[in-house]
Amino acid sequence: MSTPMVDVKAVHKSFGTLEVLRGIDLEVRAGEVTVVLGPSGSGKSTLLRTINHLEKVDSGWISVDGALVGYRSSGDKLYELREREVLKQRTQIGFVFQNFNLFPHLTVLENIAEAPLSALGRPRKETLDNARRLLDRVGLADKADAYPKQLSGGQQQRVAIARALALEPKLLLFDEPTSALDPELVGEVLDVIKDLALQGTTMIVVTHEIGFAREVADTVVFMDEGRIVEQGAPGDVLDAPRHERTKAFLSKVL
Amino acid sequence: MSLTSDPPIDKTTSGAPARPAVDYGALKVVPVRHPWRWAAIAATAVLLTQFAHGFITNTGWEWGVFADYFTADVIIKAVWVTLQLTFYGTALGFALGIVLAFMRLSASRFLRAVSFGYIWAFRSIPLIVQLLFWFNLAYLYKKLQFGIPFGPGFFSFDTMGLVGAMSAAVLGLALHQAAYAAEIVRGGVLAVDSGQLEAAAALGIPRLRQIRRIVLPQAMRSILPNAANEVISLFKGTSIVSVMAIGELFYQVQVIYGRNGRVVPLLMVATVWYVLLTSALSVLQHYVERHYAKGTTR
């Protein structure tokens, strides 16, 4: 079997005395969609944030497309990467936040073009053309010159997705992308993510949208108290959960 | 104002004669009277008129002398010195202030402590005391030398020649200003949502660019009003430099009235210049703030 796109091995992470991740092992193959479910405080978001090194792990390791995240191995030692190298790694891992985190003082187009211009040093003309294409793809071609505050939550999140795509990442991470949205705006964002899934983008999505998981996920992972309780095809985990914790959680959200 | 529905008609008391339905919308509205407000307005107006009358009729103001000196060469030159002191004090002060602010926000305990110590010291020493120290620097250090720390030196200067009165004043103002600027900049940076830096980091935007393109423009929103206060207060604060016998506005005015004894009109010359230039700074502030307000309104 080929190496997985994402390989998480025995990852532990604590904040002070609180152990948030208690030994996580996870593999995600290229082109697959993994949906992570679980109650709040189960460590889902922290796991996602360790994958692009927004959080450092305490022990264990993570690799993306064969490259260690945040470290370089040489001989019998692991060397911590310099910030510049970490930033370079992150350009290959797109991250979409729950609160969008668009840059409010930049227009939609500038938001999308910023990272390709400054992090990858792409030529301006090509970058702006590409940004417009991406906006068209998320259905917001007419909003290029708007500021984020002039958009609805759903539109802002679609811009944030276009911004992540602009770096042409190998992997997309979504941290509860619809949790901050009004209910009627959830659908438009999920549609964009589904569309990406159909095109074979490798994604890890932390969400509470069970319907989305059932429809789009190749693998569903259920986490609780910093551990992966069970994982498998959506049909198995969602319809025939084996673990009591999973059953209890699903009975509450379904 | 008009009512949108008919007033309720009591139907239960069928025996009593029905009250005629009133269309309140057709009635004339009598506003509430405010007699005390009018009394306050009258009293204030009388005081204002008295003040204006005194201002115009009192010959002690000597408006003729004021007019003679207001645009005199010596005064214009002094205004120019005042503006230079303000400009260099602000520019150097904020440049150092930005460095100090990021030192205080740094992960290194040592850099944080040094920055804190600087701010503590320079906020604690009165500006006038500090200025006199700089002015007398040559008394403490005869020579300034550049070279390897504690090792041999490459060039050296006489402190006497290097720190003239003007540079001592600029240095004093800038170092003093830096302490305040540091706190203002730090406050502005802290006011930017932490998600902004996180998003910039997640996108792999280089560190300096994160600060310059993402954080500082947003921080400017809360930095600007405070910074404008500081610039204006520094502008007026330059009058303290008169203790060092530098020909700025206030010193020059003092020299002239010391000679001709026309204290009041000459103080007015200085006052009007300070007011005019402060107003200009306020207008400038308005436009700069508008520039940095991009994207904040719907």
mmCIF file of C-alpha atoms in Angstrom, chain B residues 96-223:
data_model
loop_
_atom_site.group_PDB
_atom_site.id
_atom_site.type_symbol
_atom_site.label_atom_id
_atom_site.label_comp_id
_atom_site.label_asym_id
_atom_site.label_seq_id
_atom_site.Cartn_x
_atom_site.Cartn_y
_atom_site.Cartn_z
ATOM 1 C CA LEU B 96 11.656 53.178 18.584
ATOM 2 C CA GLY B 97 8.183 52.721 20.097
ATOM 3 C CA ILE B 98 7.260 50.073 17.509
ATOM 4 C CA VAL B 99 10.464 48.166 18.273
ATOM 5 C CA LEU B 100 9.778 48.387 22.021
ATOM 6 C CA ALA B 101 6.161 47.289 21.523
ATOM 7 C CA PHE B 102 7.182 44.129 19.664
ATOM 8 C CA MET B 103 9.911 43.467 22.241
ATOM 9 C CA ARG B 104 7.234 43.573 24.930
ATOM 10 C CA LEU B 105 5.094 41.180 22.897
ATOM 11 C CA SER B 106 8.007 38.842 22.200
ATOM 12 C CA ALA B 107 8.287 35.289 23.511
ATOM 13 C CA SER B 108 11.636 36.102 25.110
ATOM 14 C CA ARG B 109 11.394 36.995 28.784
ATOM 15 C CA PHE B 110 14.630 38.993 28.522
ATOM 16 C CA LEU B 111 13.390 41.217 25.663
ATOM 17 C CA ARG B 112 10.075 41.712 27.457
ATOM 18 C CA ALA B 113 11.868 42.757 30.633
ATOM 19 C CA VAL B 114 14.183 45.202 28.846
ATOM 20 C CA SER B 115 11.262 46.821 27.060
ATOM 21 C CA PHE B 116 9.275 47.015 30.292
ATOM 22 C CA GLY B 117 12.269 48.556 32.059
ATOM 23 C CA TYR B 118 12.687 51.191 29.375
ATOM 24 C CA ILE B 119 9.026 52.146 29.441
ATOM 25 C CA TRP B 120 9.023 52.215 33.232
ATOM 26 C CA ALA B 121 12.094 54.461 33.374
ATOM 27 C CA PHE B 122 11.131 56.938 30.677
ATOM 28 C CA ARG B 123 7.583 57.285 31.892
ATOM 29 C CA SER B 124 8.858 57.942 35.392
ATOM 30 C CA ILE B 125 11.349 60.718 34.584
ATOM 31 C CA PRO B 126 9.784 64.128 33.945
ATOM 32 C CA LEU B 127 10.526 65.274 30.411
ATOM 33 C CA ILE B 128 12.136 68.496 31.573
ATOM 34 C CA VAL B 129 14.551 66.650 33.875
ATOM 35 C CA GLN B 130 15.450 64.258 31.081
ATOM 36 C CA LEU B 131 16.067 67.085 28.632
ATOM 37 C CA LEU B 132 18.479 68.744 31.042
ATOM 38 C CA PHE B 133 20.320 65.434 31.460
ATOM 39 C CA TRP B 134 20.792 65.152 27.702
ATOM 40 C CA PHE B 135 21.870 68.731 27.500
ATOM 41 C CA ASN B 136 24.540 67.998 30.085
ATOM 42 C CA LEU B 137 25.583 64.666 28.594
ATOM 43 C CA ALA B 138 29.093 65.938 27.932
ATOM 44 C CA TYR B 139 29.537 66.308 31.663
ATOM 45 C CA LEU B 140 29.002 62.533 32.113
ATOM 46 C CA TYR B 141 30.596 61.128 28.955
ATOM 47 C CA LYS B 142 33.360 63.106 27.288
ATOM 48 C CA LYS B 143 33.628 60.901 24.222
ATOM 49 C CA LEU B 144 31.318 58.544 22.307
ATOM 50 C CA GLN B 145 33.108 55.686 20.596
ATOM 51 C CA PHE B 146 31.971 53.042 18.087
ATOM 52 C CA GLY B 147 33.744 49.698 18.073
ATOM 53 C CA ILE B 148 33.749 46.274 19.655
ATOM 54 C CA PRO B 149 31.838 46.325 22.962
ATOM 55 C CA PHE B 150 34.378 46.637 25.796
ATOM 56 C CA GLY B 151 37.120 46.243 23.126
ATOM 57 C CA PRO B 152 38.998 48.604 20.835
ATOM 58 C CA GLY B 153 37.091 51.448 19.194
ATOM 59 C CA PHE B 154 37.019 52.508 15.550
ATOM 60 C CA PHE B 155 35.720 56.067 15.649
ATOM 61 C CA SER B 156 35.026 58.425 18.440
ATOM 62 C CA PHE B 157 33.265 61.775 18.772
ATOM 63 C CA ASP B 158 33.424 64.535 21.245
ATOM 64 C CA THR B 159 30.123 64.431 23.062
ATOM 65 C CA MET B 160 30.210 68.203 23.284
ATOM 66 C CA GLY B 161 30.205 68.547 19.494
ATOM 67 C CA LEU B 162 27.883 65.622 18.813
ATOM 68 C CA VAL B 163 25.045 66.457 21.152
ATOM 69 C CA GLY B 164 24.278 70.064 20.357
ATOM 70 C CA ALA B 165 21.267 71.697 21.931
ATOM 71 C CA MET B 166 18.963 70.813 19.047
ATOM 72 C CA SER B 167 19.930 67.129 18.870
ATOM 73 C CA ALA B 168 19.784 66.879 22.652
ATOM 74 C CA ALA B 169 16.229 68.206 22.462
ATOM 75 C CA VAL B 170 15.201 65.847 19.655
ATOM 76 C CA LEU B 171 16.819 62.918 21.455
ATOM 77 C CA GLY B 172 15.062 63.777 24.710
ATOM 78 C CA LEU B 173 11.664 64.226 23.077
ATOM 79 C CA ALA B 174 12.019 61.048 20.989
ATOM 80 C CA LEU B 175 13.150 58.838 23.877
ATOM 81 C CA HIS B 176 10.339 60.162 26.031
ATOM 82 C CA GLN B 177 7.835 59.728 23.222
ATOM 83 C CA ALA B 178 9.024 56.177 22.502
ATOM 84 C CA ALA B 179 7.898 54.970 25.929
ATOM 85 C CA TYR B 180 4.357 56.181 25.328
ATOM 86 C CA ALA B 181 4.322 55.167 21.657
ATOM 87 C CA ALA B 182 5.370 51.629 22.644
ATOM 88 C CA GLU B 183 2.336 51.210 24.867
ATOM 89 C CA ILE B 184 -0.004 52.683 22.257
ATOM 90 C CA VAL B 185 1.321 50.385 19.530
ATOM 91 C CA ARG B 186 1.201 47.372 21.852
ATOM 92 C CA GLY B 187 -2.401 48.209 22.742
ATOM 93 C CA GLY B 188 -3.267 48.422 19.053
ATOM 94 C CA VAL B 189 -1.636 45.093 18.256
ATOM 95 C CA LEU B 190 -3.393 43.395 21.172
ATOM 96 C CA ALA B 191 -6.712 44.759 19.903
ATOM 97 C CA VAL B 192 -6.374 42.790 16.655
ATOM 98 C CA ASP B 193 -8.249 39.482 16.836
ATOM 99 C CA SER B 194 -5.806 36.616 17.397
ATOM 100 C CA GLY B 195 -7.560 34.702 14.607
ATOM 101 C CA GLN B 196 -6.017 37.134 12.127
ATOM 102 C CA LEU B 197 -2.454 36.093 12.932
ATOM 103 C CA GLU B 198 -3.541 32.470 13.029
ATOM 104 C CA ALA B 199 -5.103 32.724 9.572
ATOM 105 C CA ALA B 200 -2.009 34.460 8.225
ATOM 106 C CA ALA B 201 0.194 31.752 9.754
ATOM 107 C CA ALA B 202 -2.028 28.996 8.363
ATOM 108 C CA LEU B 203 -1.680 30.522 4.892
ATOM 109 C CA GLY B 204 2.112 30.504 5.220
ATOM 110 C CA ILE B 205 2.424 34.287 4.844
ATOM 111 C CA PRO B 206 5.982 35.299 5.850
ATOM 112 C CA ARG B 207 6.346 36.632 9.387
ATOM 113 C CA LEU B 208 7.266 40.243 8.576
ATOM 114 C CA ARG B 209 4.531 40.410 6.000
ATOM 115 C CA GLN B 210 2.021 39.121 8.604
ATOM 116 C CA ILE B 211 2.912 42.097 10.780
ATOM 117 C CA ARG B 212 3.068 44.712 8.027
ATOM 118 C CA ARG B 213 0.161 43.654 5.862
ATOM 119 C CA ILE B 214 -2.253 41.962 8.268
ATOM 120 C CA VAL B 215 -1.678 43.123 11.856
ATOM 121 C CA LEU B 216 -0.465 46.736 11.691
ATOM 122 C CA PRO B 217 -3.120 48.079 9.285
ATOM 123 C CA GLN B 218 -5.807 46.693 11.591
ATOM 124 C CA ALA B 219 -3.992 47.852 14.711
ATOM 125 C CA MET B 220 -3.827 51.362 13.202
ATOM 126 C CA ARG B 221 -7.546 51.730 13.865
ATOM 127 C CA SER B 222 -7.002 51.812 17.600
ATOM 128 C CA ILE B 223 -3.468 53.242 17.455
#
